[in-house]
Amino acid sequence: MAKKDIREIIGKEFFVFDGGFGSQLQLRGVPAGTNSAEINVDRADLVCAIHTDYIKAGSTCIVTNTFGADKFHITDEKMRVEQITAACNNARKSADEADKDVYVFYDMAPTGKLLKPLGDLDFEDAVDAFKDQVLLARDLVDGFIIETMTDLYEVKAAMLAVKENTDKPLFVSVTFQENGNMLTGASPEQAVALIEGLGADVVAVNCALGPNELEPIIMRMLNTARIPMLVQPNAGLPKFRNGETYYDVGPDEFSDYIKKFVEAGISGFGGCCGTTPDHIRACCEKTKDLKVNFKPAEEVARVCGTTTLVEFRNRVIRCGERLNPTGKKKMKLALQEGRLYDIVDEGLLQVEAGANVLDVNVGVPGIDETAVMVELITNLQEVIDLPLQIDSSNPDTLEHACRIYNGIPLINSVNGKKEVMDAVFPIVKKYGGTVIGLCIDEDGIPPTAPQRFEIAQRIINEAKKYGISHKRIVIDSLVLTASAQQKEVIETAKCVGLVTDNLGCPTALGLSNVSFGLPNRPLINRTFLVMALYAGLKLPILNPLDKELMGAIDAFEVLNYSDVNAEDYISRHMNDVVAKPGAAPAPGAPSESTGSADAELDGKSALFKSIVKGQKHQAVDAVKAMDIEPLAIVSDHLVPALDKVGRDYDKGIIFLPQLMVSAETAKLVFDEIKDKLTSNAGPSKGCIVIATVQNDVHDIGKNIVKVVLQSYGFDVVDLGKDVPPEVVCDAVREHNPIAVGLSALMTTTVVSMEATIKMMKEQGLTTPTFCGGAVVTDDVVKKIGGDYYAADAMESVRICEKLLEENT
Ligand code: B12
């Protein structure tokens, strides 16, 4: 076993990881594509030789050869146990033979499956798949590294599996696309927030990009990380030659970058795809005279949703209060009747109105609070990417909701009661949240500001015992009702000031309470809001649909010099129409706007909007209510809505999760109308084979083509999506169709279309082909040797009818 505890040296001495493994195996004669986990058993000598080469090159941390050794990839349990154990033993043997301290890390990589709602893997099943590996490896290694993760939700599952089953050091490494985001849309800052929040010892980045492309991402991570950072780039971007992948950043250039990153503050380095022992050797050589320059970033409270990060800095954070049944009959009923989609709609309205965080509370009698909270959060995070504030007085509900939450939650709340702090702080610690601390204790809400301040101090001191800093506690001084406790309203604002000035933590207030029982409640709310903002309030919990209230925050931020150059104020209010004092508002005049969320949605049908927003239930209702021809629904609503989604994805306005939810919504809409389309089909006119080509999973367009052809009396053999050329050829031989329809939606899969057409020709299959899909044009079809181009489903009918005529 290694001598020094890794945690003692993290952030003080460099930890040098190893480099690429697969290419090293190939160098030693193992063919590419061989199951690399089996090698641990069959060719332990080769695996040990690679570890030893890296150690000799300078690595002080080596990782087990277990990339993807989970129960989805290696389904036979006996083999999995054997291979994982052998991998750990191989690495340990090489480490023990070294003449220096070498640490063995168990390597955990993505399961290769997408978690719900993007895919079909349950969050807890993902946790189990990682736990299975942790249990096998925990006694054989010095630490764990979770790496090449592209989805933060899966990172969370893997981290929980490690933290719940071992206290060994944990390094967590994520992978970014060239656009600077993870595949599921998370930013570098968000990744750091989640990984730190869930208690990793080191945050890391690896794979996909070379050091040059990673540089800006690394700098952004360093700027925000409070724990040390490890960097393992590829040896450049992958390039292709003669059907093989290669990387062309050599050891010298690679190590120049690593030196630069070390100077900027990383604490460890290594390499990923394409790197070799020579890369590691060069890095060690160039950094040998440097010292670790790790400086933790300033601490700040952070919460994140699926793709958004909200930090408590100098700006006001608007928390939407409307997902809370207190005083709301309609919401109470929706919860009791299980109409969660209505509640999700209310959430979307608040997002459009400019909320930054949404409070979620499901406390009504007669329901299972925990189950409903979990279900609602699951539904909300499918379509809303803002951070959620999980609001419950039941610790069990908080725990379950925080667990399935995809991000770092804002937890509402803890208070000065000892038993509440005992129950809630462990949850905050475990799930990395920021928590609201209410100034109330066993004796109720004290009347004066100094007494409430004293409770705030008590909460903060108790949190420290759990390792939760005061920066992660948002103190709520509690708003009382002006009509009943008028004298005490000002005490709340004073307490906000005391906390802001003396405790250094942010503050929250639920505004609307203040005006109960008084006329013109918005006026009271607005005035109180401004008083509290001036005292330092950072998180007003309010109704974002109240435009004047939201406008007051915009104005305050100008006057307070936090909206520098009034940029946000101007963009949100430049079109406001202000009535002259005494004049009635102009009829039809636009009211003060807080900025339209998406002008492209204006004037569009309910169906269009609900596909764009991914509101499944509403989309189905909308299509049912439409009395127009089914094909027009496709061409005038469904396709344009998906086009908009595609454009937004392209611009980086939305990310893969939203793209997928919109696609699923479009599918449901189509399922709703397809029966109407096929009902007029007469006797069969003949057979058509259709397929989406290999490596392409887009099948909505192809499915439309299928149903429309069926409605015109053709028998359609649908081979599905991601269909290899040979499967198309086999189907042509089997069914002898009139024509073959091929669909490709990506530039990168037009080659598969070409390969399919080529293979048909090579095999002497002369059946005509007709091709379509967003990236296909007449020219493309000519170039790749196809026979016909079809711009849409109707065109495919014309082509097939023409071919039918020619055949008869
Ligand atoms: C929905 C969608 C998805 C869904 C697909 C769900 C499904 N089951 O189909 C999901 C979320 C899974 C997805 C994934 C991805 N997507 Co996507 N996706 C889209 C989107 C928004 C809409 C496509 C669609 O269904 N349109 C509606 C249908 C009805 O239109 P259509 O397919 O063009 O079909 C019509 C005609 O073209 C024609 N037609 C189509 N096929 C055929 C076939 C024949 C024989 C005939 C006659 C006619 C015909 O008739 C149809 C009806 O009129 C497009 C953007 C866009 N506007 O196209 C991006 C888009 C196609 N996706 C894109 C990308 C990059 C991806 C991902 C790589 C994302 C990622 N980073 O992981 C993955 C790819 C996974 C893979 N290996 O295939 C890019 C492709 C860029 C490019 N030029 O190469 C696009 C253009 C988005 C963008 N702007 O970046 N995507």
PDB file of N, CA and C in Angstrom, residues 110-169:
ATOM      1  N   PRO A 110     -18.705   5.955 -18.079  1.00  0.00           N
ATOM      2  CA  PRO A 110     -20.162   5.937 -18.269  1.00  0.00           C
ATOM      3  C   PRO A 110     -20.695   4.529 -18.564  1.00  0.00           C
ATOM      4  N   THR A 111     -21.956   4.316 -18.203  1.00  0.00           N
ATOM      5  CA  THR A 111     -22.579   3.012 -18.443  1.00  0.00           C
ATOM      6  C   THR A 111     -22.889   2.818 -19.927  1.00  0.00           C
ATOM      7  N   GLY A 112     -22.851   3.916 -20.686  1.00  0.00           N
ATOM      8  CA  GLY A 112     -23.208   3.822 -22.106  1.00  0.00           C
ATOM      9  C   GLY A 112     -24.707   3.915 -22.313  1.00  0.00           C
ATOM     10  N   LYS A 113     -25.443   4.067 -21.227  1.00  0.00           N
ATOM     11  CA  LYS A 113     -26.898   4.193 -21.360  1.00  0.00           C
ATOM     12  C   LYS A 113     -27.291   5.594 -20.920  1.00  0.00           C
ATOM     13  N   LEU A 114     -28.390   6.097 -21.506  1.00  0.00           N
ATOM     14  CA  LEU A 114     -28.859   7.412 -21.092  1.00  0.00           C
ATOM     15  C   LEU A 114     -29.849   7.263 -19.952  1.00  0.00           C
ATOM     16  N   LEU A 115     -29.755   8.178 -18.989  1.00  0.00           N
ATOM     17  CA  LEU A 115     -30.688   8.128 -17.859  1.00  0.00           C
ATOM     18  C   LEU A 115     -32.029   8.738 -18.249  1.00  0.00           C
ATOM     19  N   LYS A 116     -33.080   8.290 -17.579  1.00  0.00           N
ATOM     20  CA  LYS A 116     -34.409   8.866 -17.822  1.00  0.00           C
ATOM     21  C   LYS A 116     -34.385  10.357 -17.478  1.00  0.00           C
ATOM     22  N   PRO A 117     -35.049  11.276 -18.134  1.00  0.00           N
ATOM     23  CA  PRO A 117     -35.972  11.023 -19.223  1.00  0.00           C
ATOM     24  C   PRO A 117     -35.301  10.962 -20.606  1.00  0.00           C
ATOM     25  N   LEU A 118     -33.964  11.181 -20.670  1.00  0.00           N
ATOM     26  CA  LEU A 118     -33.308  11.129 -21.989  1.00  0.00           C
ATOM     27  C   LEU A 118     -33.298   9.710 -22.547  1.00  0.00           C
ATOM     28  N   GLY A 119     -33.079   8.731 -21.652  1.00  0.00           N
ATOM     29  CA  GLY A 119     -33.042   7.335 -22.091  1.00  0.00           C
ATOM     30  C   GLY A 119     -33.959   6.507 -21.223  1.00  0.00           C
ATOM     31  N   ASP A 120     -33.613   5.213 -21.055  1.00  0.00           N
ATOM     32  CA  ASP A 120     -34.537   4.408 -20.263  1.00  0.00           C
ATOM     33  C   ASP A 120     -33.924   3.882 -18.966  1.00  0.00           C
ATOM     34  N   LEU A 121     -32.759   4.395 -18.598  1.00  0.00           N
ATOM     35  CA  LEU A 121     -32.121   3.905 -17.374  1.00  0.00           C
ATOM     36  C   LEU A 121     -32.614   4.692 -16.158  1.00  0.00           C
ATOM     37  N   ASP A 122     -33.132   3.954 -15.161  1.00  0.00           N
ATOM     38  CA  ASP A 122     -33.571   4.593 -13.922  1.00  0.00           C
ATOM     39  C   ASP A 122     -32.364   5.108 -13.154  1.00  0.00           C
ATOM     40  N   PHE A 123     -32.549   6.239 -12.484  1.00  0.00           N
ATOM     41  CA  PHE A 123     -31.435   6.811 -11.728  1.00  0.00           C
ATOM     42  C   PHE A 123     -30.866   5.786 -10.738  1.00  0.00           C
ATOM     43  N   GLU A 124     -31.745   5.110  -9.992  1.00  0.00           N
ATOM     44  CA  GLU A 124     -31.248   4.170  -8.979  1.00  0.00           C
ATOM     45  C   GLU A 124     -30.571   2.960  -9.616  1.00  0.00           C
ATOM     46  N   ASP A 125     -30.977   2.562 -10.825  1.00  0.00           N
ATOM     47  CA  ASP A 125     -30.287   1.449 -11.501  1.00  0.00           C
ATOM     48  C   ASP A 125     -28.873   1.875 -11.892  1.00  0.00           C
ATOM     49  N   ALA A 126     -28.737   3.156 -12.250  1.00  0.00           N
ATOM     50  CA  ALA A 126     -27.395   3.664 -12.570  1.00  0.00           C
ATOM     51  C   ALA A 126     -26.540   3.633 -11.302  1.00  0.00           C
ATOM     52  N   VAL A 127     -27.114   4.100 -10.182  1.00  0.00           N
ATOM     53  CA  VAL A 127     -26.364   4.080  -8.923  1.00  0.00           C
ATOM     54  C   VAL A 127     -25.904   2.640  -8.642  1.00  0.00           C
ATOM     55  N   ASP A 128     -26.806   1.673  -8.836  1.00  0.00           N
ATOM     56  CA  ASP A 128     -26.476   0.260  -8.559  1.00  0.00           C
ATOM     57  C   ASP A 128     -25.338  -0.254  -9.439  1.00  0.00           C
ATOM     58  N   ALA A 129     -25.360   0.161 -10.722  1.00  0.00           N
ATOM     59  CA  ALA A 129     -24.319  -0.326 -11.648  1.00  0.00           C
ATOM     60  C   ALA A 129     -22.934   0.166 -11.197  1.00  0.00           C
ATOM     61  N   PHE A 130     -22.885   1.377 -10.655  1.00  0.00           N
ATOM     62  CA  PHE A 130     -21.595   1.880 -10.158  1.00  0.00           C
ATOM     63  C   PHE A 130     -21.254   1.247  -8.811  1.00  0.00           C
ATOM     64  N   LYS A 131     -22.284   1.086  -7.978  1.00  0.00           N
ATOM     65  CA  LYS A 131     -22.064   0.511  -6.640  1.00  0.00           C
ATOM     66  C   LYS A 131     -21.450  -0.886  -6.760  1.00  0.00           C
ATOM     67  N   ASP A 132     -21.950  -1.660  -7.711  1.00  0.00           N
ATOM     68  CA  ASP A 132     -21.458  -3.013  -7.945  1.00  0.00           C
ATOM     69  C   ASP A 132     -19.928  -2.997  -8.123  1.00  0.00           C
ATOM     70  N   GLN A 133     -19.424  -2.012  -8.863  1.00  0.00           N
ATOM     71  CA  GLN A 133     -17.977  -1.934  -9.093  1.00  0.00           C
ATOM     72  C   GLN A 133     -17.249  -1.463  -7.836  1.00  0.00           C
ATOM     73  N   VAL A 134     -17.873  -0.502  -7.133  1.00  0.00           N
ATOM     74  CA  VAL A 134     -17.224   0.034  -5.928  1.00  0.00           C
ATOM     75  C   VAL A 134     -17.025  -1.096  -4.920  1.00  0.00           C
ATOM     76  N   LEU A 135     -18.056  -1.925  -4.747  1.00  0.00           N
ATOM     77  CA  LEU A 135     -17.966  -3.003  -3.760  1.00  0.00           C
ATOM     78  C   LEU A 135     -16.860  -3.991  -4.135  1.00  0.00           C
ATOM     79  N   LEU A 136     -16.702  -4.239  -5.437  1.00  0.00           N
ATOM     80  CA  LEU A 136     -15.670  -5.188  -5.859  1.00  0.00           C
ATOM     81  C   LEU A 136     -14.262  -4.609  -5.682  1.00  0.00           C
ATOM     82  N   ALA A 137     -14.142  -3.292  -5.867  1.00  0.00           N
ATOM     83  CA  ALA A 137     -12.791  -2.712  -5.944  1.00  0.00           C
ATOM     84  C   ALA A 137     -12.335  -2.019  -4.662  1.00  0.00           C
ATOM     85  N   ARG A 138     -13.271  -1.697  -3.767  1.00  0.00           N
ATOM     86  CA  ARG A 138     -12.898  -0.745  -2.706  1.00  0.00           C
ATOM     87  C   ARG A 138     -11.749  -1.215  -1.812  1.00  0.00           C
ATOM     88  N   ASP A 139     -11.581  -2.534  -1.632  1.00  0.00           N
ATOM     89  CA  ASP A 139     -10.491  -2.981  -0.762  1.00  0.00           C
ATOM     90  C   ASP A 139      -9.186  -3.175  -1.523  1.00  0.00           C
ATOM     91  N   LEU A 140      -9.232  -2.997  -2.833  1.00  0.00           N
ATOM     92  CA  LEU A 140      -8.040  -3.308  -3.637  1.00  0.00           C
ATOM     93  C   LEU A 140      -7.342  -2.058  -4.170  1.00  0.00           C
ATOM     94  N   VAL A 141      -7.959  -0.889  -4.003  1.00  0.00           N
ATOM     95  CA  VAL A 141      -7.391   0.320  -4.620  1.00  0.00           C
ATOM     96  C   VAL A 141      -7.240   1.431  -3.584  1.00  0.00           C
ATOM     97  N   ASP A 142      -6.516   2.495  -3.999  1.00  0.00           N
ATOM     98  CA  ASP A 142      -6.307   3.619  -3.075  1.00  0.00           C
ATOM     99  C   ASP A 142      -7.347   4.720  -3.263  1.00  0.00           C
ATOM    100  N   GLY A 143      -8.005   4.721  -4.416  1.00  0.00           N
ATOM    101  CA  GLY A 143      -8.989   5.771  -4.667  1.00  0.00           C
ATOM    102  C   GLY A 143      -9.807   5.418  -5.904  1.00  0.00           C
ATOM    103  N   PHE A 144     -10.776   6.283  -6.206  1.00  0.00           N
ATOM    104  CA  PHE A 144     -11.631   6.054  -7.376  1.00  0.00           C
ATOM    105  C   PHE A 144     -11.547   7.265  -8.306  1.00  0.00           C
ATOM    106  N   ILE A 145     -11.545   6.992  -9.597  1.00  0.00           N
ATOM    107  CA  ILE A 145     -11.693   8.099 -10.552  1.00  0.00           C
ATOM    108  C   ILE A 145     -12.872   7.793 -11.473  1.00  0.00           C
ATOM    109  N   ILE A 146     -13.837   8.709 -11.474  1.00  0.00           N
ATOM    110  CA  ILE A 146     -14.985   8.613 -12.384  1.00  0.00           C
ATOM    111  C   ILE A 146     -14.597   9.490 -13.569  1.00  0.00           C
ATOM    112  N   GLU A 147     -14.617   8.955 -14.782  1.00  0.00           N
ATOM    113  CA  GLU A 147     -14.045   9.747 -15.886  1.00  0.00           C
ATOM    114  C   GLU A 147     -14.856   9.679 -17.182  1.00  0.00           C
ATOM    115  N   THR A 148     -14.536  10.599 -18.076  1.00  0.00           N
ATOM    116  CA  THR A 148     -15.172  10.681 -19.408  1.00  0.00           C
ATOM    117  C   THR A 148     -16.686  10.793 -19.303  1.00  0.00           C
ATOM    118  N   MET A 149     -17.175  11.471 -18.268  1.00  0.00           N
ATOM    119  CA  MET A 149     -18.621  11.572 -18.089  1.00  0.00           C
ATOM    120  C   MET A 149     -19.162  12.722 -18.946  1.00  0.00           C
ATOM    121  N   THR A 150     -20.260  12.450 -19.655  1.00  0.00           N
ATOM    122  CA  THR A 150     -20.814  13.475 -20.535  1.00  0.00           C
ATOM    123  C   THR A 150     -22.149  14.005 -20.007  1.00  0.00           C
ATOM    124  N   ASP A 151     -22.667  13.394 -18.942  1.00  0.00           N
ATOM    125  CA  ASP A 151     -23.961  13.799 -18.406  1.00  0.00           C
ATOM    126  C   ASP A 151     -23.828  13.955 -16.880  1.00  0.00           C
ATOM    127  N   LEU A 152     -24.133  15.151 -16.376  1.00  0.00           N
ATOM    128  CA  LEU A 152     -23.952  15.386 -14.936  1.00  0.00           C
ATOM    129  C   LEU A 152     -24.876  14.529 -14.078  1.00  0.00           C
ATOM    130  N   TYR A 153     -26.002  14.127 -14.637  1.00  0.00           N
ATOM    131  CA  TYR A 153     -26.927  13.287 -13.858  1.00  0.00           C
ATOM    132  C   TYR A 153     -26.259  11.926 -13.597  1.00  0.00           C
ATOM    133  N   GLU A 154     -25.568  11.412 -14.598  1.00  0.00           N
ATOM    134  CA  GLU A 154     -24.861  10.143 -14.412  1.00  0.00           C
ATOM    135  C   GLU A 154     -23.678  10.333 -13.454  1.00  0.00           C
ATOM    136  N   VAL A 155     -23.042  11.512 -13.515  1.00  0.00           N
ATOM    137  CA  VAL A 155     -21.969  11.817 -12.563  1.00  0.00           C
ATOM    138  C   VAL A 155     -22.520  11.710 -11.151  1.00  0.00           C
ATOM    139  N   LYS A 156     -23.713  12.280 -10.958  1.00  0.00           N
ATOM    140  CA  LYS A 156     -24.311  12.258  -9.623  1.00  0.00           C
ATOM    141  C   LYS A 156     -24.547  10.813  -9.173  1.00  0.00           C
ATOM    142  N   ALA A 157     -25.070   9.969 -10.071  1.00  0.00           N
ATOM    143  CA  ALA A 157     -25.334   8.569  -9.720  1.00  0.00           C
ATOM    144  C   ALA A 157     -24.024   7.881  -9.319  1.00  0.00           C
ATOM    145  N   ALA A 158     -22.969   8.115 -10.105  1.00  0.00           N
ATOM    146  CA  ALA A 158     -21.693   7.449  -9.833  1.00  0.00           C
ATOM    147  C   ALA A 158     -21.093   7.954  -8.521  1.00  0.00           C
ATOM    148  N   MET A 159     -21.198   9.269  -8.299  1.00  0.00           N
ATOM    149  CA  MET A 159     -20.610   9.825  -7.071  1.00  0.00           C
ATOM    150  C   MET A 159     -21.335   9.304  -5.835  1.00  0.00           C
ATOM    151  N   LEU A 160     -22.659   9.221  -5.911  1.00  0.00           N
ATOM    152  CA  LEU A 160     -23.398   8.697  -4.748  1.00  0.00           C
ATOM    153  C   LEU A 160     -22.961   7.259  -4.478  1.00  0.00           C
ATOM    154  N   ALA A 161     -22.784   6.480  -5.562  1.00  0.00           N
ATOM    155  CA  ALA A 161     -22.395   5.078  -5.388  1.00  0.00           C
ATOM    156  C   ALA A 161     -21.045   4.983  -4.669  1.00  0.00           C
ATOM    157  N   VAL A 162     -20.121   5.865  -5.004  1.00  0.00           N
ATOM    158  CA  VAL A 162     -18.808   5.819  -4.345  1.00  0.00           C
ATOM    159  C   VAL A 162     -18.938   6.316  -2.908  1.00  0.00           C
ATOM    160  N   LYS A 163     -19.542   7.489  -2.745  1.00  0.00           N
ATOM    161  CA  LYS A 163     -19.575   8.109  -1.409  1.00  0.00           C
ATOM    162  C   LYS A 163     -20.367   7.268  -0.406  1.00  0.00           C
ATOM    163  N   GLU A 164     -21.356   6.521  -0.901  1.00  0.00           N
ATOM    164  CA  GLU A 164     -22.172   5.734   0.028  1.00  0.00           C
ATOM    165  C   GLU A 164     -21.516   4.412   0.407  1.00  0.00           C
ATOM    166  N   ASN A 165     -20.438   4.045  -0.313  1.00  0.00           N
ATOM    167  CA  ASN A 165     -19.882   2.714  -0.068  1.00  0.00           C
ATOM    168  C   ASN A 165     -18.404   2.673   0.269  1.00  0.00           C
ATOM    169  N   THR A 166     -17.774   3.832   0.266  1.00  0.00           N
ATOM    170  CA  THR A 166     -16.361   3.866   0.673  1.00  0.00           C
ATOM    171  C   THR A 166     -16.000   5.302   1.044  1.00  0.00           C
ATOM    172  N   ASP A 167     -14.976   5.452   1.888  1.00  0.00           N
ATOM    173  CA  ASP A 167     -14.518   6.828   2.120  1.00  0.00           C
ATOM    174  C   ASP A 167     -13.167   7.066   1.459  1.00  0.00           C
ATOM    175  N   LYS A 168     -12.829   6.227   0.486  1.00  0.00           N
ATOM    176  CA  LYS A 168     -11.563   6.438  -0.249  1.00  0.00           C
ATOM    177  C   LYS A 168     -11.661   7.717  -1.092  1.00  0.00           C
ATOM    178  N   PRO A 169     -10.530   8.322  -1.426  1.00  0.00           N
ATOM    179  CA  PRO A 169     -10.544   9.552  -2.231  1.00  0.00           C
ATOM    180  C   PRO A 169     -11.269   9.372  -3.563  1.00  0.00           C
TER     181      PRO A 169
END
